[in-house]
Coordinates of C-alpha atoms and ligand atoms in Angstrom, one line a residue:
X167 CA 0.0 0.0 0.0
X168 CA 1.6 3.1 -1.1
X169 CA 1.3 6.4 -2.4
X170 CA 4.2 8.6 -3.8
X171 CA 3.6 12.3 -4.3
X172 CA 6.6 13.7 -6.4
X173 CA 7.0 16.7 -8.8
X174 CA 6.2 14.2 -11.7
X175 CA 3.2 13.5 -10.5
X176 CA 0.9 11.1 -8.4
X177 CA 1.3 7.4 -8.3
X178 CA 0.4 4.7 -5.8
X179 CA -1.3 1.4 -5.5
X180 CA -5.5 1.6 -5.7
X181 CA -8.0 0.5 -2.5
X182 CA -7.2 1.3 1.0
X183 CA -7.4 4.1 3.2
X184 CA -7.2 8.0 1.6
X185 CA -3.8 9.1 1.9
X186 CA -1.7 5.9 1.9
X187 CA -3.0 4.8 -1.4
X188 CA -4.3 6.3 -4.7
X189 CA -7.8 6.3 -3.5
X190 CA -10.6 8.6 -5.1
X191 CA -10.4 11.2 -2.5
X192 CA -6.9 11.6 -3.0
X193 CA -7.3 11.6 -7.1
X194 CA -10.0 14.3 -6.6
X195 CA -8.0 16.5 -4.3
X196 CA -4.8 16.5 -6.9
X197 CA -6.8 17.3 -10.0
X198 CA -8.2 19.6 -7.4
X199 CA -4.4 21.4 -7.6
X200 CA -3.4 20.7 -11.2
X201 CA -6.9 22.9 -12.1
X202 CA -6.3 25.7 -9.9
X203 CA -2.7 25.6 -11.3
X204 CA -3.4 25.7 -14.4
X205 CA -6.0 28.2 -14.2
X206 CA -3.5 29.9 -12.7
X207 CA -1.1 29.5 -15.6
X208 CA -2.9 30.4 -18.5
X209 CA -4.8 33.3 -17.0
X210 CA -8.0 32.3 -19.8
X211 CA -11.5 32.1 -19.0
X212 CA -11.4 28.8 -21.3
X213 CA -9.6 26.3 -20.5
X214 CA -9.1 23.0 -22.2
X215 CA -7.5 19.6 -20.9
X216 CA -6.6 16.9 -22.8
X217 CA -6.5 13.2 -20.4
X218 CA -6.0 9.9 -21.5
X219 CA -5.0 6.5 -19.9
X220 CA -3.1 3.3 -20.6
X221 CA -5.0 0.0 -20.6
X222 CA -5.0 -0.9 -16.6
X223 CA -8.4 -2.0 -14.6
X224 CA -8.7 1.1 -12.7
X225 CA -8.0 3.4 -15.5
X226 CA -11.8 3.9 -16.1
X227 CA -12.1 4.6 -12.7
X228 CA -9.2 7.4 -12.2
X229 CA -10.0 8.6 -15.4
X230 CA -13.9 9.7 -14.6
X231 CA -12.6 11.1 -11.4
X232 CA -10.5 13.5 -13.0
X233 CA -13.0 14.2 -16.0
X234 CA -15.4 15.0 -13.2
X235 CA -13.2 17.1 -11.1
X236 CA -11.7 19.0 -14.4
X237 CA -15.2 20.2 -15.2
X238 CA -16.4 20.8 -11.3
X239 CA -13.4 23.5 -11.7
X240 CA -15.1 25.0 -15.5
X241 CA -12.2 23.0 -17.1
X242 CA -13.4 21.7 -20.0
X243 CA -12.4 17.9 -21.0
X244 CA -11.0 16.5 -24.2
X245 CA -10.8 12.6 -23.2
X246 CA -9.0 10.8 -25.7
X247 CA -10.0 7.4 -23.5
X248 CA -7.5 4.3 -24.1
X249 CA -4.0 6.2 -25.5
X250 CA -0.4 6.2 -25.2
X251 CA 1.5 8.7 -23.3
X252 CA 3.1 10.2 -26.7
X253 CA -0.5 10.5 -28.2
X254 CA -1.7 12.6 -24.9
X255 CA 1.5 15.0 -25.2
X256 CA 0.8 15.5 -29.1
X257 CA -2.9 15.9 -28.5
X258 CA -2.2 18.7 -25.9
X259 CA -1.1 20.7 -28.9
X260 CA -2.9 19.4 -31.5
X261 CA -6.0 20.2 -29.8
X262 CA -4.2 23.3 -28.9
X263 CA -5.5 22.6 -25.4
X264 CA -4.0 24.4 -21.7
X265 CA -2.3 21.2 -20.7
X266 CA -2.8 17.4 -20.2
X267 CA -2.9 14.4 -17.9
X268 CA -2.0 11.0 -18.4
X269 CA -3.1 8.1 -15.9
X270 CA -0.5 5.6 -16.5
X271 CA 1.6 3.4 -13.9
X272 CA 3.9 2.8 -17.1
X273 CA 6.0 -0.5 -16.1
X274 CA 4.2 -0.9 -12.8
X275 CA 2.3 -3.8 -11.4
X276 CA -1.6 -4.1 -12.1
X277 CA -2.6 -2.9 -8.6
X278 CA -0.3 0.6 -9.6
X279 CA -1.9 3.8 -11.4
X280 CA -0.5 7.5 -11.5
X281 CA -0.9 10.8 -13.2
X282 CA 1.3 12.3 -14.6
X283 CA 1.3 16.0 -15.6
X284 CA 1.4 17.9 -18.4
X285 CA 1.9 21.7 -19.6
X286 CA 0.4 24.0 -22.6
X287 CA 3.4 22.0 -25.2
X288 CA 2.2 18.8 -23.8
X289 CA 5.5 18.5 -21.9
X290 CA 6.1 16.9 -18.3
X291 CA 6.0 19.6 -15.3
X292 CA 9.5 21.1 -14.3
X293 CA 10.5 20.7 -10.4
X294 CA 9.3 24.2 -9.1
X295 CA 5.7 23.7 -11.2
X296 CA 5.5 20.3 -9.8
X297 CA 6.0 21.5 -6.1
X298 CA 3.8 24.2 -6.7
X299 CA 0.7 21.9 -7.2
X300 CA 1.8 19.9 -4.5
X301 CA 1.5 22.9 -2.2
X302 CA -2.2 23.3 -3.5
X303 CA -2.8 19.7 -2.7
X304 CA -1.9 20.5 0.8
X305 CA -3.4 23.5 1.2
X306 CA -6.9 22.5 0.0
X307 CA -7.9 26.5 -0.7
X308 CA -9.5 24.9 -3.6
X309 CA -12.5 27.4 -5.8
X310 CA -14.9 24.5 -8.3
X311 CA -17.2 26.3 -10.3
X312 CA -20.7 27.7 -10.2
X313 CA -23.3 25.7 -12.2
X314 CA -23.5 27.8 -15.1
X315 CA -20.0 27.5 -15.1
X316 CA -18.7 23.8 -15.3
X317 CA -17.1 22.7 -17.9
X318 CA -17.9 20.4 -20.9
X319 CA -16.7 16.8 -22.0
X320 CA -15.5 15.9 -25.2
X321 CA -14.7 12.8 -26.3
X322 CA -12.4 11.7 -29.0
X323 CA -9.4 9.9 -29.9
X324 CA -6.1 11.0 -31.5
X325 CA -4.9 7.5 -32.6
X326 CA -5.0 8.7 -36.0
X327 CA -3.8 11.9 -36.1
X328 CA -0.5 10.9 -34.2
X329 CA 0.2 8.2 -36.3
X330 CA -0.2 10.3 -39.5
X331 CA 2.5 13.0 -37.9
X332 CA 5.2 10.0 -37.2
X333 CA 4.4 9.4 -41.1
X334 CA 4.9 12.5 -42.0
X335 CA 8.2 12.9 -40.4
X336 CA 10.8 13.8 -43.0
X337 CA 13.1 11.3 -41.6
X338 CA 10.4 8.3 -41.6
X339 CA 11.0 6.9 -45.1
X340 CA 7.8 5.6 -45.8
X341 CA 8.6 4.8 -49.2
X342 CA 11.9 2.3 -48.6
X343 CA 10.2 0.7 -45.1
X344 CA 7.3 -0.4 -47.8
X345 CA 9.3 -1.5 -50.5
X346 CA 11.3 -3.9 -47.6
X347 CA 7.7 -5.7 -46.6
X348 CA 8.8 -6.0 -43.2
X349 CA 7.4 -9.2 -41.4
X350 CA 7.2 -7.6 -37.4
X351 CA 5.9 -9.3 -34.1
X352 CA 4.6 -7.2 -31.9
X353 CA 4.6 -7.6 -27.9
X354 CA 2.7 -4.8 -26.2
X355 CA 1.6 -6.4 -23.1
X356 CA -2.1 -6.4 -23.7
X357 CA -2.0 -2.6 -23.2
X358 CA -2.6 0.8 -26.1
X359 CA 0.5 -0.4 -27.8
X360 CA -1.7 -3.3 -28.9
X361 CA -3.6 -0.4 -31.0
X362 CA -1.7 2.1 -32.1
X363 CA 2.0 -0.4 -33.2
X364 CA 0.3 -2.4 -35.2
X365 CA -2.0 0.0 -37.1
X366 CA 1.3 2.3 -37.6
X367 CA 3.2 -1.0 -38.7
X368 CA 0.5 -2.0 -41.1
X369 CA 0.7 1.9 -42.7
X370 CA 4.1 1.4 -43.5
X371 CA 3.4 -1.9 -45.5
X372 CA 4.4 -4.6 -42.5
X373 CA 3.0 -8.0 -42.2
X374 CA 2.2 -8.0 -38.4
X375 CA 1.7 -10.9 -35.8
X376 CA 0.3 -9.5 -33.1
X377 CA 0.9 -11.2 -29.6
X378 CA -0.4 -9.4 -26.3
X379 CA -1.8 -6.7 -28.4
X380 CA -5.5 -6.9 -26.5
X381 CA -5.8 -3.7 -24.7
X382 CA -7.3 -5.0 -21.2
X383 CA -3.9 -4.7 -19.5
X384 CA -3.8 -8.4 -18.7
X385 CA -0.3 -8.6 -18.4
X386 CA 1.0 -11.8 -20.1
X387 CA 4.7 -11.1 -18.3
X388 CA 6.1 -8.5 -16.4
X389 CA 5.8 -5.4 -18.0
X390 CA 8.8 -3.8 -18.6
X391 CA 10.4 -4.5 -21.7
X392 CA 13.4 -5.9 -20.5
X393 CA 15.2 -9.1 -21.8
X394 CA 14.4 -11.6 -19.4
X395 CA 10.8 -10.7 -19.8
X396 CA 10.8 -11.1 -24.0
X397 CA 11.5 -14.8 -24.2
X398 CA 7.9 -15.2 -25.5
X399 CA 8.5 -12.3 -28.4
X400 CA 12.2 -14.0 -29.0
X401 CA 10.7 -17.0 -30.0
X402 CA 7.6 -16.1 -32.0
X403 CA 10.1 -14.4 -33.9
X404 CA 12.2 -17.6 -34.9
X405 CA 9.1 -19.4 -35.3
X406 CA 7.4 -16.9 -37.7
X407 CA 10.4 -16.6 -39.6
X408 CA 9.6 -12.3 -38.8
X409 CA 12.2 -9.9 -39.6
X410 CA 12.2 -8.4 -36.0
X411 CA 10.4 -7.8 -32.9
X412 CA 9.3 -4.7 -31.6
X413 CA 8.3 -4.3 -27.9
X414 CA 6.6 -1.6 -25.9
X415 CA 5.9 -0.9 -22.3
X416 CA 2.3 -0.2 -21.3
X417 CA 2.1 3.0 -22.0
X418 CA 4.6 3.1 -25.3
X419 CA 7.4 5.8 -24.1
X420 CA 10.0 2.5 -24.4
X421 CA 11.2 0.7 -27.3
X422 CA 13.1 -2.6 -27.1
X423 CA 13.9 -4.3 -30.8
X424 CA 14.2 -8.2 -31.0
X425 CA 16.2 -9.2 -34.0
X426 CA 15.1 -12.0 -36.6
X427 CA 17.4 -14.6 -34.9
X428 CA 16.1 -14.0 -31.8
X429 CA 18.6 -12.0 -29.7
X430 CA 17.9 -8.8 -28.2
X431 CA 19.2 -5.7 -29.7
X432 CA 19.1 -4.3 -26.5
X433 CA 16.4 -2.1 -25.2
X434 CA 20.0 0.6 -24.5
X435 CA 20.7 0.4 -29.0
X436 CA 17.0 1.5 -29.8
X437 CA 18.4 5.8 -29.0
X438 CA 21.8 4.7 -30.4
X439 CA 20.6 3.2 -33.8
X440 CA 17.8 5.8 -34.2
X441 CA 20.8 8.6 -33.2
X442 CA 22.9 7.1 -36.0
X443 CA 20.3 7.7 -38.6
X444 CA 19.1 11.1 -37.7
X445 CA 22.7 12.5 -37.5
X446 CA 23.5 10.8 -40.9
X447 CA 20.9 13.2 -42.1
X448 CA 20.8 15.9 -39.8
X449 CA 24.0 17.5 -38.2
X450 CA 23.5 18.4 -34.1
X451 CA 24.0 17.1 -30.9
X452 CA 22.5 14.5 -28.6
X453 CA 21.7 14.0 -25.3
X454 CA 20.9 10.5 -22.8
X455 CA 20.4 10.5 -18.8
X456 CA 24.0 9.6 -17.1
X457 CA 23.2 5.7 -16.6
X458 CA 22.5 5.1 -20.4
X459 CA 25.3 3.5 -22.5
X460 CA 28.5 5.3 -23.9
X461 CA 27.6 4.2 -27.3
X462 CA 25.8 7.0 -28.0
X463 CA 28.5 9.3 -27.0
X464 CA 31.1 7.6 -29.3
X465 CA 28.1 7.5 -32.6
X466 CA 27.3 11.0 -32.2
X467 CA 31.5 11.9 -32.2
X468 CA 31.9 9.4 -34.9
X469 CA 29.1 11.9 -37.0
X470 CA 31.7 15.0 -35.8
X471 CA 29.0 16.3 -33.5
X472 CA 28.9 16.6 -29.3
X473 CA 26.8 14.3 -26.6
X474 CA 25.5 15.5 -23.1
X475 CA 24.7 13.9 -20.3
X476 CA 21.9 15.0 -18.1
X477 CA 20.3 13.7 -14.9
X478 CA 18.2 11.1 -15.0
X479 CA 14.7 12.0 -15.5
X480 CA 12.1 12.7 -18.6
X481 CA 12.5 16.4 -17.4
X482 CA 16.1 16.8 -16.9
X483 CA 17.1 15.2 -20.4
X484 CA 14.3 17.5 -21.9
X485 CA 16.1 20.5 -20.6
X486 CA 19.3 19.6 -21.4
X487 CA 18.4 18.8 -25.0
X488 CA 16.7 22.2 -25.2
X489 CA 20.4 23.7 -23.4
X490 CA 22.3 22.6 -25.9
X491 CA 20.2 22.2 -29.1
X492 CA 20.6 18.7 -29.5
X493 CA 17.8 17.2 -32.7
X494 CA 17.4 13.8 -30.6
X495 CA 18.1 12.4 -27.3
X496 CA 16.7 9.9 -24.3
X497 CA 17.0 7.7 -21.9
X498 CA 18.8 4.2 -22.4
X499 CA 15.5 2.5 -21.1
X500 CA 14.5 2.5 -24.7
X501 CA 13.3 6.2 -24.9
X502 CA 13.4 8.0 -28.0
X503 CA 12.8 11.9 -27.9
X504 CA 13.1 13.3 -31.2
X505 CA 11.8 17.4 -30.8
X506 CA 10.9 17.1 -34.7
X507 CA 7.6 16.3 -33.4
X508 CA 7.9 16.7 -29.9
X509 CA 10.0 16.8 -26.6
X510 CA 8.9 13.8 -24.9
X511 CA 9.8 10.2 -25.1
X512 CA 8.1 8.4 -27.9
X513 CA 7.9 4.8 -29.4
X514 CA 5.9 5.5 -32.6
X515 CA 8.6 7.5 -33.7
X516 CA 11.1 5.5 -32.6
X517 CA 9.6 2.6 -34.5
X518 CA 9.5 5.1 -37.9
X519 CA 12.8 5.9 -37.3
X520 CA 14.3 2.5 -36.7
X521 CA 12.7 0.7 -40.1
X522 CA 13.8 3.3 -42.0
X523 CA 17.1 3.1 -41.3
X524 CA 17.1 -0.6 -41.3
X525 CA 15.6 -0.2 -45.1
X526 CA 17.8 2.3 -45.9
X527 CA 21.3 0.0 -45.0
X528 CA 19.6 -3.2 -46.6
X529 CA 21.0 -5.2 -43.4
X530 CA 19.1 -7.9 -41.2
X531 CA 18.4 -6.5 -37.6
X532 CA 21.0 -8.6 -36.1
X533 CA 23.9 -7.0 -38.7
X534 CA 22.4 -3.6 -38.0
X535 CA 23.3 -4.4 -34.4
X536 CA 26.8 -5.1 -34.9
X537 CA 27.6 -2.1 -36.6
X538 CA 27.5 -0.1 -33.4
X539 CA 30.4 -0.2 -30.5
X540 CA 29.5 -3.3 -27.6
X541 CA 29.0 -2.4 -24.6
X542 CA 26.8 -4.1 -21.7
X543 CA 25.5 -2.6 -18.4
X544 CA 25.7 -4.3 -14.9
X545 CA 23.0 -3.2 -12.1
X546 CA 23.6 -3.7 -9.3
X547 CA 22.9 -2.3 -5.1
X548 CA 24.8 -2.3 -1.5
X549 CA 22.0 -1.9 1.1
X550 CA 23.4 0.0 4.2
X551 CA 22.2 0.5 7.5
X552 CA 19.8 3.2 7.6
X553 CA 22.4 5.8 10.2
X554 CA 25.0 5.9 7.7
X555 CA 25.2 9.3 5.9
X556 CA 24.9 8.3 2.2
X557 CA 25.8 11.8 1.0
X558 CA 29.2 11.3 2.9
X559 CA 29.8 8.2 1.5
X560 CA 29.1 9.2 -2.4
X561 CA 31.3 12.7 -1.3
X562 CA 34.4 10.2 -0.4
X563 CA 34.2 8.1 -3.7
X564 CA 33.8 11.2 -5.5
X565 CA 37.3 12.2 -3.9
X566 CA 38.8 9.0 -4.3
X567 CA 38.3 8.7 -8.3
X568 CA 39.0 12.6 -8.9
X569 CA 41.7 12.0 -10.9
X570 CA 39.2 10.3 -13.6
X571 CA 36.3 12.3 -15.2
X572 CA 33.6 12.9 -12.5
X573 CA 30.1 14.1 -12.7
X574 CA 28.1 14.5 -9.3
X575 CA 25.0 16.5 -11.0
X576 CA 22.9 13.4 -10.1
X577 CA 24.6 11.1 -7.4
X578 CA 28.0 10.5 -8.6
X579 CA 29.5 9.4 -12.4
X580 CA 33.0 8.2 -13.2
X581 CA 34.1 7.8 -15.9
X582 CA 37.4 5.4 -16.9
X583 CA 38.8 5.1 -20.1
X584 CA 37.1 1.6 -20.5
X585 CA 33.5 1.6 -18.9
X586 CA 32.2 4.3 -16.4
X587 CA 30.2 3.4 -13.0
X588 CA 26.8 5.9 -12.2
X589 CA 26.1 5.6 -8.3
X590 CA 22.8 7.0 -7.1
X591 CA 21.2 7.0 -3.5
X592 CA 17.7 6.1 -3.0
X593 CA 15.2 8.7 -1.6
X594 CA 13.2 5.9 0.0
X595 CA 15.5 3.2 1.5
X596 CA 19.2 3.4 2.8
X597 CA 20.8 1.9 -0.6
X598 CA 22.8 3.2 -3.0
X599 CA 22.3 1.6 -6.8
X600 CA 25.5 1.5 -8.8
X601 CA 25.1 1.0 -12.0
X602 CA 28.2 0.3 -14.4
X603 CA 29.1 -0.4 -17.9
X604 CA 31.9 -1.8 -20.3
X605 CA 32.9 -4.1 -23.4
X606 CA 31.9 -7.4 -21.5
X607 CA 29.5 -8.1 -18.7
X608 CA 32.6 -9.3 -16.8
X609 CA 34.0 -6.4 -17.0
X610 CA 31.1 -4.2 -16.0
X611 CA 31.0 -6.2 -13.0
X612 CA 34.3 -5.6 -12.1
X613 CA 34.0 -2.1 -12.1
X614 CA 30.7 -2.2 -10.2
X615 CA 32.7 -4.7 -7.2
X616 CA 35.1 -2.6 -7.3
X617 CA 33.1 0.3 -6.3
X618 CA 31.3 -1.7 -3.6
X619 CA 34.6 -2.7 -2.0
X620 CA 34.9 1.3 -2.0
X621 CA 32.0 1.3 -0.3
X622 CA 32.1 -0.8 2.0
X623 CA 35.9 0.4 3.6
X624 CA 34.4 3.8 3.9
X625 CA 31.0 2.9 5.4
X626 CA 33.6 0.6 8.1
X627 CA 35.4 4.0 8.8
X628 CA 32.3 6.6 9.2
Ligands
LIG74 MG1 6.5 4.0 -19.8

């Protein structure tokens, strides 16, 4: 039983008491704050919201709640009903709407829901807006409507429309990827993938097999799209004979690629591959969160162009891409953000952008793969006892290793000439996750023991 209130949003687990869970009262008091925030905000007598939800059993539920509260503040409601979180942040601005909320655990458990936050572009909420409308939720000084004054309910979808605008990119070669006749599988955990991937796949000339594409969020394996969890997709792709596999979380911000011999191609290559082929066409920079692979870094230099690290977080890599101009960045996790369209994490796109490179070199998925530099991640955690000062701890590694490239804008990164290790402190629990990478999982688990050794000398001497 939990509930987490952070500047992203809202999420926790659904039944209980108010307060400890995501109960109704609780949903109705934070729409409660995002309205009089964004009232606030836009300083218009109209105001429009776009909400739409992934596929989970209480996403009817959460999703009248705020459609009820929206319009008990004279917010008026575009509810696009079952949709991805890509298709809410487009329809934000395609409906040229005030902002946007998306009810969506992503990854998370069945018994999990959250919403998440968006502003007038359809973007997530920066830090000081996010505490802002925490504040309201506290504070309760909340002002609904008078009855001539509610606002209205539209519903619609914007399936269509989003899929037309990943067509339309100039980069997705719709042309070649139909000329190739891709054969796909698709794995989209019985969530909206299961909608909107196959429909885009079957525009761009694709024989599809569909498997876990019913949108009632019965989850036929854990969620997230991580290989020990795509054994199923890995083998209807031998079987079938398909070309590849494409995978999506449940509410399609992550892209993991299975290739036609079954292997991954590793959820961390989708932003590397889809780099490569935008910066073959397009000069500019990039940007991935800190514990994403260094193959990005070492494409984008190979194209003569600079990478930049940002902390990890939607948010942070959003405003770090923005900082330095960069035409297409992410998060290792499978998260393509490519501002052509728009600044948040996308899989349609990523999908557009993938096949047409693959059309455009001619290669099988698995070749494609081995073009790019190998590199493999180790995660890993050293649980401490809850009186030691974390912050000390990550302080003395940090001194230890500063004759190697450090960054400590989010916990602490180092970098050595053959892998780097990211170290990040939990908010919750007294741990500390490293996370480490390098040319063979050996390797990478070196460099992660060695940092727990580290550890573990310094925490004896504190
Ligand atoms: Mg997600």
């Amino acid at each position: 039983m939990t509930l987490i209130k952070s500047i992203s949003g809202i999420r926790g687990t659904i039944g209980g008491q108010a307060g400890d869970n995501l109960t109704p009262l609780d949903i109705v008091k934070f729409a409660s704050a995002y309205s009089q925030w964004i009232i606030k905000r836009s300083g218009k007598n109209e105001i429009t919201v776009v909400v739409g939800r992934d596929a989970r059993l209480s996403g009817e539920m959460v999703g009248s709640i705020i459609e009820g509260t929206l319009t008990g503040y004279g917010i008026n409601v575009i509810n696009i009903g079952l949709a991805t979180t890509p298709t809410v942040e487009v329809a934000v601005t395609g409906f040229e709407a005030e902002g946007g909320i998306i009810i969506t655990a992503s990854h998370n458990p069945k018994q999990w829901n959250a919403l998440k936050l968006l502003n007038e572009k359809g973007e997530f909420l920066n830090d000081a807006e996010g505490k802002q409308i925490l504040k309201f939720a506290e504070e309760e000084g909340f002002d609904y409507a008078l009855v001539d004054k509610l606002g209205s309910i539209t519903r619609s979808s914007y399936d269509n429309e989003h899929i037309e605008q990943v067509l339309g990119l100039k980069l997705v070669d719709v042309k070649a990827v139909k000329e190739r006749k891709f054969k796909i599988a698709v794995d989209a955990v019985n969530s909206v993938g299961g909608i909107v991937i196959p429909e885009l796949l079957r525009r761009l000339g694709a024989e599809v097999i569909e498997r876990n594409c019913t949108p009632d969020c019965n989850f036929a394996h854990n969620p997230e799209p991580v290989p020990e969890n795509l054994t199923e997709i890995s083998e209807t792709v031998k079987c079938e004979g398909a070309d590849l596999g494409i995978v999506v979380d449940p509410d399609v911000d992550r892209l993991a690629i299975v290739c036609e011999d079954g292997s991954m191609f590793g959820e961390e290559y989708t932003l590397v591959a889809v780099a490569d082929y935008v910066l073959s066409k397009t000069g500019g920079n990039t940007v991935s969160n800190l514990s994403s692979s260094r193959a990005l870094k070492d494409v984008t230099e190979s194209h003569g162009y600079k990478y930049d690290a940002a902390a990890v977080g939607e948010v942070n890599v959003v405003d770090k891409m923005k900082e330095n101009g960069a035409i297409i960045g992410g998060e290792g996790n499978g998260g393509v953000i490519y501002p052509e369209l728009h600044y948040g994490r996308d899989a349609l796109v990523g999908v557009g952008l993938f096949l047409s490179l693959l059309a455009e070199k001619g290669l099988k998925c698995s070749e494609l793969r081995r073009l790019y530099p190998e590199y493999h991640i180790s995660k890993n955690k050293i649980e401490l006892t809850p009186e030691l000062d974390v912050d000390a701890i990550l302080t003395k590694i940090k001194d230890k290793y500063s004759n190697e490239q450090v960054n400590d804008i989010d916990g602490v990164k180092i970098d050595f000439a053959n892998g780097w290790v990211h170290l990040r402190k939990s908010n919750t629990e007294p741990i500390i996750r490293i996370y480490s990478e390098s040319g063979s999982v050996e390797e990478a688990d070196k460099f992660a023991l060695m940092i727990i050794n580290d550890i573990k000398k310094i925490a004896e001497l504190i």
